[in-house]
Coordinates of C-alpha atoms and ligand atoms in Angstrom, one line a residue:
Chain A
M1 CA -30.2 -23.5 -12.1
V2 CA -30.8 -20.0 -13.5
L3 CA -34.0 -18.1 -12.9
F4 CA -34.9 -14.8 -14.4
N5 CA -38.2 -13.3 -13.2
K6 CA -39.5 -10.0 -14.8
V7 CA -35.9 -8.7 -15.1
T8 CA -35.3 -5.2 -16.3
K9 CA -31.8 -3.8 -16.9
T10 CA -30.9 -0.2 -17.8
Y11 CA -27.2 0.7 -18.3
A12 CA -25.8 3.8 -16.6
N13 CA -26.1 5.8 -19.9
G14 CA -29.8 5.1 -20.1
T15 CA -29.7 2.2 -22.6
K16 CA -32.5 -0.3 -21.8
A17 CA -30.8 -3.6 -22.5
L18 CA -33.4 -6.0 -20.9
E19 CA -37.1 -5.6 -20.3
D20 CA -39.4 -7.9 -18.4
V21 CA -37.3 -11.0 -19.1
S22 CA -38.4 -14.2 -17.5
F23 CA -37.1 -17.8 -18.0
R24 CA -35.9 -20.7 -16.0
I25 CA -33.0 -23.0 -16.9
D26 CA -32.9 -26.2 -14.9
Q27 CA -29.8 -28.1 -13.9
G28 CA -28.4 -30.2 -16.8
E29 CA -30.2 -28.3 -19.6
F30 CA -28.5 -27.2 -22.8
V31 CA -29.8 -23.9 -24.0
F32 CA -29.0 -21.5 -26.9
I33 CA -29.6 -17.8 -26.5
I34 CA -29.9 -16.1 -29.9
G35 CA -30.9 -12.7 -31.2
A36 CA -29.7 -9.8 -33.3
S37 CA -26.7 -7.7 -32.3
G38 CA -27.7 -5.5 -29.4
A39 CA -30.6 -7.7 -28.4
G40 CA -29.3 -8.2 -24.9
K41 CA -27.6 -11.6 -25.0
T42 CA -24.3 -10.6 -23.4
T43 CA -26.2 -8.6 -20.8
I44 CA -27.9 -11.8 -19.6
T45 CA -24.6 -13.5 -19.1
K46 CA -23.3 -10.4 -17.3
L47 CA -26.3 -10.5 -15.0
I48 CA -25.7 -14.2 -14.2
T49 CA -22.1 -13.6 -13.2
R50 CA -23.0 -10.4 -11.4
Q51 CA -20.8 -8.2 -13.5
E52 CA -23.7 -6.0 -13.8
A53 CA -26.6 -5.3 -11.4
F54 CA -30.2 -5.1 -12.6
D55 CA -33.0 -2.6 -11.9
S56 CA -35.9 -4.8 -11.0
G57 CA -37.2 -8.4 -11.0
E58 CA -35.4 -11.4 -9.5
V59 CA -32.4 -13.3 -10.6
V60 CA -31.4 -16.6 -8.9
V61 CA -28.3 -18.5 -9.9
N62 CA -27.8 -21.9 -8.2
K63 CA -28.4 -21.1 -4.5
Y64 CA -27.6 -17.4 -4.8
R65 CA -30.3 -14.7 -4.9
L66 CA -28.5 -11.9 -6.8
K67 CA -30.7 -9.0 -5.7
T68 CA -29.5 -9.3 -2.1
L69 CA -26.1 -10.9 -2.8
R70 CA -23.3 -9.3 -0.7
N71 CA -20.1 -8.3 -2.5
S72 CA -18.1 -10.7 -0.4
Q73 CA -20.2 -13.5 -1.8
I74 CA -19.6 -12.7 -5.5
P75 CA -16.4 -14.8 -5.8
Y76 CA -18.3 -17.9 -4.5
L77 CA -21.2 -17.3 -6.9
R78 CA -18.6 -17.1 -9.8
R79 CA -17.0 -20.4 -8.7
T80 CA -20.3 -22.1 -9.7
V81 CA -20.4 -20.6 -13.1
G82 CA -17.7 -21.2 -15.7
V83 CA -17.5 -18.6 -18.5
V84 CA -15.9 -18.8 -21.9
F85 CA -15.4 -15.4 -23.4
Q86 CA -15.4 -14.7 -27.1
D87 CA -11.9 -13.2 -26.9
F88 CA -10.8 -16.2 -24.8
R89 CA -9.0 -14.0 -22.2
L90 CA -5.9 -16.2 -21.8
I91 CA -2.8 -15.0 -20.1
D92 CA -0.1 -14.8 -22.7
N93 CA 2.9 -15.4 -20.6
K94 CA 1.6 -18.5 -19.0
T95 CA 1.6 -21.9 -20.7
V96 CA -1.6 -23.7 -21.5
Y97 CA -1.1 -25.9 -18.4
E98 CA -0.5 -22.8 -16.2
N99 CA -3.5 -21.0 -17.6
V100 CA -5.8 -23.8 -16.5
A101 CA -4.0 -24.6 -13.2
F102 CA -4.2 -20.9 -12.3
A103 CA -8.0 -21.1 -12.1
M104 CA -7.7 -23.9 -9.6
R105 CA -5.0 -22.2 -7.5
I106 CA -7.4 -19.2 -7.2
V107 CA -9.9 -21.3 -5.4
N108 CA -7.3 -22.7 -3.0
A109 CA -7.1 -26.2 -4.5
P110 CA -4.3 -28.3 -3.1
A111 CA -1.3 -28.7 -5.4
K112 CA -1.8 -32.5 -5.5
E113 CA -5.3 -32.1 -6.8
I114 CA -4.2 -29.5 -9.4
R115 CA -1.5 -31.9 -10.7
A116 CA -4.1 -34.6 -11.1
R117 CA -7.0 -32.7 -12.5
V118 CA -5.4 -30.3 -15.1
P119 CA -4.0 -33.1 -17.3
H120 CA -7.4 -34.8 -17.1
V121 CA -9.3 -31.8 -18.3
L122 CA -6.7 -31.0 -21.0
S123 CA -7.2 -34.4 -22.4
L124 CA -11.0 -33.9 -22.3
V125 CA -10.6 -30.9 -24.6
G126 CA -8.0 -32.7 -26.7
L127 CA -5.0 -30.5 -25.8
S128 CA -2.8 -32.8 -23.8
H129 CA 0.0 -32.4 -26.4
K130 CA -0.1 -28.6 -26.1
A131 CA 0.2 -28.3 -22.4
K132 CA 3.6 -26.6 -22.6
A133 CA 2.7 -24.3 -25.4
Y134 CA 1.9 -20.6 -24.9
P135 CA -1.5 -19.1 -26.1
T136 CA 0.1 -17.1 -28.9
Q137 CA 1.5 -20.4 -30.4
L138 CA -2.0 -21.8 -30.7
S139 CA -4.8 -21.7 -33.4
G140 CA -8.0 -19.9 -32.6
G141 CA -9.8 -23.2 -32.1
E142 CA -7.1 -24.4 -29.7
Q143 CA -7.2 -21.2 -27.7
Q144 CA -10.9 -21.6 -27.5
R145 CA -10.5 -25.1 -26.0
V146 CA -8.0 -23.8 -23.5
A147 CA -10.6 -21.3 -22.4
I148 CA -13.2 -24.0 -22.1
A149 CA -10.8 -26.2 -20.1
R150 CA -10.2 -23.3 -17.7
A151 CA -14.0 -22.6 -17.4
I152 CA -14.8 -26.2 -16.4
I153 CA -11.6 -27.0 -14.3
N154 CA -13.4 -26.1 -11.0
S155 CA -16.4 -28.2 -12.0
P156 CA -18.9 -25.4 -12.2
S157 CA -22.6 -26.4 -12.3
I158 CA -23.2 -24.0 -15.2
L159 CA -21.0 -23.3 -18.3
I160 CA -21.7 -20.1 -20.2
A161 CA -20.1 -19.5 -23.6
D162 CA -20.5 -16.1 -25.4
E163 CA -20.1 -16.6 -29.1
P164 CA -17.8 -19.6 -28.8
T165 CA -17.9 -20.2 -32.6
G166 CA -17.4 -16.7 -33.7
N167 CA -13.7 -17.1 -34.6
V168 CA -13.5 -20.6 -35.9
D169 CA -14.3 -22.5 -39.1
P170 CA -17.5 -24.7 -39.3
N171 CA -15.5 -27.9 -38.7
M172 CA -14.1 -26.5 -35.5
S173 CA -17.4 -25.1 -34.4
R174 CA -18.9 -28.6 -34.8
E175 CA -16.1 -30.0 -32.6
I176 CA -16.7 -27.4 -30.0
M177 CA -20.4 -28.2 -29.9
D178 CA -19.5 -31.9 -29.5
L179 CA -17.3 -30.9 -26.6
F180 CA -20.1 -28.9 -25.0
Q181 CA -22.4 -31.9 -25.5
A182 CA -19.9 -34.2 -23.7
I183 CA -19.7 -31.7 -20.8
N184 CA -23.4 -31.5 -20.7
D185 CA -23.7 -35.3 -20.6
R186 CA -21.8 -35.2 -17.3
G187 CA -24.6 -33.0 -15.8
T188 CA -23.3 -29.5 -16.4
T189 CA -25.8 -26.9 -17.5
I190 CA -24.7 -25.3 -20.8
I191 CA -25.7 -21.8 -22.0
V192 CA -24.4 -20.9 -25.4
V193 CA -24.9 -17.4 -26.9
T194 CA -24.6 -17.4 -30.6
H195 CA -25.4 -15.9 -34.0
E196 CA -25.0 -19.1 -36.0
L197 CA -28.5 -20.3 -36.7
S198 CA -27.4 -23.3 -38.7
L199 CA -25.6 -24.6 -35.6
V200 CA -28.6 -24.0 -33.5
R201 CA -30.9 -25.8 -35.9
R202 CA -28.6 -28.8 -36.1
M203 CA -28.3 -29.2 -32.3
K204 CA -32.1 -29.3 -31.7
K205 CA -31.9 -27.8 -28.2
R206 CA -33.9 -25.3 -26.3
V207 CA -33.6 -21.8 -27.9
I208 CA -34.3 -18.5 -26.2
Q209 CA -34.5 -15.7 -28.8
L210 CA -34.2 -12.1 -27.7
D211 CA -35.3 -9.1 -29.6
G212 CA -34.7 -5.6 -28.4
G213 CA -34.3 -6.7 -24.8
R214 CA -37.4 -8.8 -24.7
I215 CA -37.9 -12.6 -25.2
L216 CA -39.3 -13.2 -28.6
Y217 CA -39.7 -17.0 -28.1
D218 CA -38.5 -19.8 -25.9
K219 CA -38.8 -23.3 -27.1
V220 CA -37.1 -26.6 -28.0
G221 CA -36.2 -27.5 -31.5
G222 CA -34.4 -24.8 -33.4
G223 CA -34.9 -21.3 -34.7
Q224 CA -36.7 -19.4 -37.3
E225 CA -35.8 -16.0 -38.6
Chain B
M1 CA -4.3 -17.3 5.6
K2 CA -3.5 -20.9 4.9
R3 CA 0.1 -22.1 4.7
I4 CA 0.1 -23.0 1.0
N5 CA -1.4 -19.6 0.3
A6 CA 1.2 -17.6 2.2
F7 CA 3.8 -19.4 0.2
Y8 CA 2.0 -18.7 -3.1
F9 CA 1.5 -15.0 -2.2
I10 CA 5.2 -14.5 -1.2
K11 CA 6.3 -16.2 -4.4
E12 CA 4.1 -14.1 -6.5
G13 CA 5.1 -10.9 -4.7
L14 CA 8.8 -11.7 -5.2
K15 CA 8.3 -12.7 -8.8
N16 CA 6.4 -9.4 -9.5
T17 CA 9.1 -7.3 -7.9
F18 CA 11.9 -8.8 -9.9
T19 CA 10.4 -9.9 -13.1
Q20 CA 8.8 -6.5 -13.6
G21 CA 12.4 -5.6 -14.0
F22 CA 12.7 -1.9 -14.5
M23 CA 9.7 -0.7 -12.6
G24 CA 10.6 -2.7 -9.5
I25 CA 14.1 -1.5 -9.5
A26 CA 13.1 2.1 -10.3
S27 CA 10.6 2.3 -7.4
I28 CA 13.2 0.8 -5.0
A29 CA 15.7 3.4 -6.2
I30 CA 13.2 6.3 -5.8
L31 CA 12.0 5.2 -2.4
L32 CA 15.6 4.7 -1.5
S33 CA 16.4 8.3 -2.5
C34 CA 13.5 9.6 -0.5
L35 CA 14.5 7.7 2.5
V36 CA 18.1 8.8 2.2
I37 CA 17.0 12.4 2.0
I38 CA 14.8 11.9 5.1
G39 CA 17.8 10.3 6.7
I40 CA 20.2 13.2 5.9
F41 CA 17.6 15.6 7.1
M42 CA 17.2 13.7 10.4
L43 CA 20.9 13.5 10.9
T44 CA 21.2 17.2 10.3
T45 CA 18.3 18.0 12.6
E46 CA 19.8 15.9 15.4
N47 CA 23.2 17.6 15.0
I48 CA 21.7 21.1 15.0
D49 CA 19.7 20.2 18.0
L50 CA 22.8 18.9 19.8
N51 CA 24.7 22.1 19.1
L52 CA 21.7 24.2 20.1
Q53 CA 21.6 22.3 23.4
N54 CA 25.3 23.2 23.9
I55 CA 24.5 26.8 23.4
E56 CA 21.4 26.5 25.6
E57 CA 23.5 25.1 28.4
Q58 CA 25.7 28.1 28.2
D59 CA 22.6 30.3 28.6
E60 CA 22.7 31.0 32.3
I61 CA 21.3 33.7 34.6
V62 CA 23.7 35.2 37.1
A63 CA 22.1 36.9 40.2
F64 CA 24.4 39.1 42.3
V65 CA 23.7 39.3 46.0
D66 CA 23.6 42.6 47.9
E67 CA 26.9 43.0 49.8
I68 CA 25.2 44.1 53.0
L69 CA 24.1 40.5 53.5
T70 CA 26.4 38.2 55.5
I71 CA 27.6 35.1 53.7
E72 CA 25.2 32.9 55.7
E73 CA 22.3 35.1 54.7
A74 CA 23.5 35.0 51.1
Q75 CA 23.7 31.2 51.2
D76 CA 20.1 31.0 52.5
L77 CA 18.9 32.8 49.5
K78 CA 19.3 29.5 47.6
Y79 CA 16.0 28.3 49.0
V80 CA 14.2 31.4 47.7
I81 CA 15.9 31.1 44.3
D82 CA 15.3 27.4 43.9
A83 CA 11.6 28.0 44.7
V84 CA 11.1 30.2 41.7
P85 CA 9.1 28.3 39.0
H86 CA 11.2 26.8 36.2
V87 CA 14.5 27.0 38.1
K88 CA 16.3 23.7 37.5
D89 CA 19.3 24.3 39.7
S90 CA 21.3 27.1 41.2
I91 CA 24.9 27.2 42.3
F92 CA 26.2 29.6 45.0
V93 CA 29.5 31.3 44.1
S94 CA 31.1 33.1 47.0
N95 CA 33.1 36.3 46.4
E96 CA 36.2 34.3 47.3
E97 CA 35.6 31.8 44.6
A98 CA 34.8 34.5 42.1
L99 CA 38.0 36.3 42.9
K100 CA 40.0 33.1 42.5
T101 CA 38.4 32.5 39.1
F102 CA 39.1 36.1 38.2
E103 CA 42.7 35.6 39.3
G104 CA 43.1 32.5 37.1
Q105 CA 41.5 34.0 34.1
L106 CA 43.2 37.4 33.9
E107 CA 46.7 38.2 32.7
G108 CA 48.6 40.3 35.1
A109 CA 46.0 39.7 37.8
E110 CA 48.8 39.6 40.4
D111 CA 49.2 43.4 40.1
V112 CA 45.5 44.0 40.7
M113 CA 45.5 41.6 43.6
A114 CA 48.4 43.3 45.2
E115 CA 46.7 46.6 44.8
L116 CA 43.5 45.3 46.5
E117 CA 45.6 44.3 49.6
G118 CA 43.2 41.5 50.7
D119 CA 40.0 43.5 50.0
N120 CA 37.5 41.7 47.9
P121 CA 35.5 44.0 45.6
L122 CA 33.3 41.2 44.2
R123 CA 29.8 40.2 45.3
H124 CA 28.5 36.8 46.1
S125 CA 26.5 35.4 43.2
Y126 CA 24.2 32.6 42.0
R127 CA 24.5 30.8 38.7
I128 CA 20.9 29.9 37.9
F129 CA 19.9 27.2 35.4
V130 CA 16.3 27.0 34.0
D131 CA 14.4 24.0 32.9
Q132 CA 13.7 25.3 29.4
I133 CA 15.3 28.1 27.6
E134 CA 11.8 29.6 26.8
N135 CA 11.4 30.3 30.5
S136 CA 14.7 32.1 31.1
S137 CA 13.4 35.6 30.7
A138 CA 10.5 35.0 33.2
V139 CA 12.9 33.5 35.7
A140 CA 15.3 36.4 35.3
D141 CA 12.5 38.8 36.0
S142 CA 11.3 36.8 39.1
V143 CA 14.8 36.6 40.5
R144 CA 15.3 40.3 40.1
M145 CA 12.3 40.9 42.5
I146 CA 13.9 38.8 45.3
P147 CA 15.0 41.0 48.2
G148 CA 18.7 40.7 48.7
V149 CA 19.3 40.3 44.9
I150 CA 20.8 43.5 43.7
K151 CA 21.4 42.7 40.1
V152 CA 20.7 40.1 37.5
R153 CA 22.7 39.4 34.4
H154 CA 20.9 37.7 31.5
N155 CA 21.5 37.9 27.8
E156 CA 18.0 38.1 26.4
F157 CA 19.1 38.6 22.9
V158 CA 20.9 35.3 22.6
T159 CA 18.1 33.5 24.3
N160 CA 15.4 34.8 22.0
N161 CA 17.4 34.1 19.0
I162 CA 18.1 30.5 20.0
I163 CA 14.4 30.0 20.6
S164 CA 13.3 31.3 17.3
L165 CA 16.0 29.5 15.4
R166 CA 15.1 26.2 16.9
N167 CA 11.4 26.8 16.3
V168 CA 11.9 27.7 12.7
F169 CA 14.1 24.7 12.2
S170 CA 11.6 22.2 13.8
V171 CA 8.8 23.5 11.6
A172 CA 10.9 23.4 8.5
A173 CA 12.1 19.9 9.3
F174 CA 8.6 18.6 9.9
A175 CA 7.2 20.2 6.8
F176 CA 10.0 18.7 4.7
F177 CA 9.4 15.3 6.2
I178 CA 5.7 15.4 5.3
I179 CA 6.5 16.4 1.8
L180 CA 9.0 13.6 1.3
L181 CA 6.6 11.2 2.8
A182 CA 3.8 12.2 0.5
L183 CA 6.2 12.0 -2.5
S184 CA 7.2 8.5 -1.6
V185 CA 3.6 7.4 -1.2
F186 CA 2.8 8.8 -4.6
I187 CA 5.7 7.1 -6.2
I188 CA 5.0 3.7 -4.8
Y189 CA 1.3 4.1 -5.6
N190 CA 2.2 4.8 -9.2
T191 CA 4.7 1.9 -9.5
I192 CA 2.2 -0.6 -8.2
R193 CA -0.5 0.9 -10.3
L194 CA 1.7 0.4 -13.4
A195 CA 2.2 -3.1 -12.2
T196 CA -1.5 -3.6 -11.9
V197 CA -2.2 -2.1 -15.3
A198 CA 0.3 -4.5 -16.8
R199 CA -1.6 -7.3 -15.1
R200 CA -5.1 -5.9 -15.5
K201 CA -6.1 -8.7 -17.7
E202 CA -4.8 -11.3 -15.3
I203 CA -6.6 -9.6 -12.4
N204 CA -9.8 -9.4 -14.5
I205 CA -9.6 -13.2 -15.2
M206 CA -8.9 -13.9 -11.5
K207 CA -12.1 -12.0 -10.7
F208 CA -14.1 -14.1 -13.1
V209 CA -12.8 -17.4 -12.0
G210 CA -13.9 -16.5 -8.5
A211 CA -10.8 -15.2 -6.7
T212 CA -11.5 -13.3 -3.5
N213 CA -10.3 -9.7 -3.3
W214 CA -7.7 -10.6 -0.7
F215 CA -6.3 -13.4 -2.8
I216 CA -5.7 -10.8 -5.6
R217 CA -4.4 -8.1 -3.3
W218 CA -1.8 -10.1 -1.3
P219 CA 0.8 -10.5 -4.0
F220 CA 0.7 -6.7 -4.7
V221 CA 0.8 -5.9 -1.0
I222 CA 3.8 -8.2 -0.6
E223 CA 5.4 -6.6 -3.6
G224 CA 5.0 -3.2 -1.9
L225 CA 6.4 -4.7 1.3
I226 CA 9.4 -6.1 -0.5
I227 CA 10.1 -2.8 -2.2
G228 CA 9.8 -1.0 1.2
L229 CA 12.1 -3.4 3.0
L230 CA 14.7 -3.4 0.4
A231 CA 14.7 0.4 0.1
A232 CA 14.9 0.8 3.9
T233 CA 17.8 -1.6 4.2
L234 CA 19.7 0.1 1.3
A235 CA 18.9 3.6 2.7
Y236 CA 20.3 2.6 6.1
F237 CA 23.6 1.5 4.7
C238 CA 23.8 4.5 2.3
S239 CA 23.1 7.0 5.1
W240 CA 25.7 5.2 7.2
Y241 CA 28.3 5.5 4.5
L242 CA 27.5 9.1 3.5
Y243 CA 27.4 10.3 7.1
T244 CA 30.7 8.8 8.2
Y245 CA 32.3 10.0 5.0
F246 CA 31.0 13.5 5.6
V247 CA 32.0 13.5 9.3
D248 CA 35.5 12.2 8.5
N249 CA 36.3 14.3 5.5
V250 CA 34.4 17.5 5.7
F251 CA 34.1 18.3 9.4
E252 CA 37.5 16.9 10.4
G253 CA 39.4 19.4 12.5
I254 CA 36.5 21.8 13.0
N255 CA 36.1 21.9 16.7
I256 CA 33.4 24.4 17.3
V257 CA 30.8 22.1 16.0
K258 CA 30.0 18.9 17.9
L259 CA 28.9 15.9 15.8
L260 CA 27.0 12.9 16.8
E261 CA 28.4 9.4 16.3
F262 CA 26.4 7.4 13.7
G263 CA 26.0 4.7 16.4
A264 CA 24.1 7.2 18.6
I265 CA 21.3 7.6 16.1
R266 CA 21.3 4.3 14.1
G267 CA 18.4 2.8 16.0
R268 CA 16.1 5.6 15.4
L269 CA 17.2 5.9 11.8
A270 CA 16.5 2.2 11.2
L271 CA 13.2 2.5 12.9
I272 CA 12.1 5.4 10.7
F273 CA 13.4 3.8 7.5
Y274 CA 11.7 0.5 8.1
G275 CA 8.6 2.1 9.4
V276 CA 8.2 4.5 6.5
G277 CA 9.3 2.0 3.9
I278 CA 6.9 -0.7 5.0
L279 CA 4.0 1.6 5.6
I280 CA 4.4 3.3 2.3
G281 CA 4.9 0.1 0.4
V282 CA 1.8 -1.5 1.8
I283 CA -0.5 1.5 1.7
G284 CA 0.6 2.5 -1.8
S285 CA 0.0 -1.0 -3.2
A286 CA -3.3 -1.5 -1.4
F287 CA -4.5 1.8 -2.8
A288 CA -3.2 1.2 -6.3
I289 CA -5.1 -2.1 -6.7
R290 CA -8.4 -0.9 -5.3
K291 CA -9.7 0.2 -8.7
Y292 CA -9.2 -3.2 -10.4
L293 CA -11.1 -5.1 -7.7
R294 CA -14.4 -3.5 -8.6
V295 CA -15.5 -5.9 -11.3
Ligands
ATP1 N1 -21.7 -1.2 -20.6 C1 -22.7 -0.7 -21.4 N2 -23.1 0.5 -21.2 C2 -24.1 1.0 -21.9 N3 -24.8 0.3 -22.8 C3 -24.5 -1.0 -23.0 C4 -23.4 -1.6 -22.3 N4 -23.3 -2.9 -22.7 C5 -24.2 -3.1 -23.6 N5 -25.0 -2.0 -23.8 C6 -26.1 -1.8 -24.7 O1 -27.1 -2.7 -24.3 C7 -27.7 -3.3 -25.3 C8 -27.6 -4.8 -25.3 O2 -26.2 -5.2 -25.4 P1 -25.6 -6.6 -25.4 O3 -24.2 -6.6 -25.3 O4 -26.3 -7.4 -24.3 O5 -26.0 -7.1 -26.8 P2 -25.8 -8.5 -27.5 O6 -27.1 -9.1 -27.7 O7 -24.8 -9.3 -26.8 O8 -25.1 -8.1 -28.9 P3 -24.0 -8.7 -29.8 O9 -24.6 -9.8 -30.5 O10 -23.6 -7.6 -30.7 O11 -22.9 -9.1 -28.8 C9 -27.1 -2.7 -26.6 O12 -27.9 -1.7 -27.0 C10 -25.8 -2.2 -26.1 O13 -25.4 -1.0 -26.8
MG2 MG1 -22.7 -9.9 -27.1

């Protein structure tokens, strides 16, 4: 669950990135966030994961009220939110398997559980055969799917992807959307930030469009320009 | 810390130290050099102190007793002298004993003795020892005031020089020690910082996946600990080898200088090496990683 109520965010240099933004995303929803470059899309994801603080309003993510969240609680908030970055952020000197297992080790998962779950998730994203490969030996789409596997390995209740289709061809971006749909079918909330309107139209999901830090519209069924 | 975690942290720390290759080795080498220099300095200080103590022990005050006093009266003066503040001990030397010493020391003393025909021209005296060399001038002055003491012999020049020499040396040693310590912290700090820069991306990812700060910190702290422990151990053996080599080859046959056995100081040396090594390793790494945890 993500709740924004009259949220305003100004960066340290004075840039006003969000202004009076309110929306609510319930558990199990699939939502696109669209908008021109600089509209504030990434800023929303940074607020959800508490990379950035905000000036005023209220942000609630799952059971965490971010305005009063103590620093020591941030790791636990982040364990409930998986993030797929546009630049993937994989560790080059670890194999695909290790990159994913690493995320489980960080949350103190027992070795037995890691050995059981990592192959399962790798097969879910269709990368079982690449488990021993290194990120630099993979295509952009494959790296993307490793990043998705890592983001969902700890079963977060929310999955956020910032421009997940920015670096891949249309075929691949369709496959990735299918993967998100499969993850969403298991009950995980999906939030996808994107520029690709064709994709958004085809998926027929709820769309939140931002413009200059404000919400332009928020409705189900595709976009207009 | 759970058991599986401790294992993971130690493994990561070890891996970092040795797979970082050059930086790990370099920082061990630099900390090692710093510790060896601290060690050499400590050994030198201890030896100088030892030799100063020898000189100090020779610093005695001699008080001569008025010859009109009987030997019993002269012996009773001991209570008065021992009551003077800062007097550690005093030894009564009768004129008989003094004459015998004189006889034994002087070439051709027989002739002089013969000339004296049994008369003893020497006075009874006291050899007075003070608790600390700094107090010897004051003690000499007090003893001079005691009725029955006719003359006090005390070499102020030597005393004052020993005091100032020792003071200058302690201050210099302490300042040098602090400088080396600061240098070592700086070096370890930079080494671990380079290690964290190299792994910045990894740390960043760990933060986003929800690792706690201590989970991220431990491997680096252990890396610092390993560097400190290895450097301390190597420094101990290097100092041992260097010191014995030095004592056996350079100072051999020079008798005016007394030198400590390595065994007499090894405990303190090891304590300082391990203490400094571990402290610097851990503090340096904890500081170095601080910046990357603020995400
Ligand atoms: N760290 C920062 N410091 C200052 N200003 C920032 C920072 N990050 C973003 N901004 C500004 O905030 C505004 C919103 O940025 P944001 O990254 O949210 O845009 P976006 O919608 O994700 O754009 P894009 O589609 O190009 O990724 C922009 O004007 C941007 O310049
Ligand atoms: Mg963006």
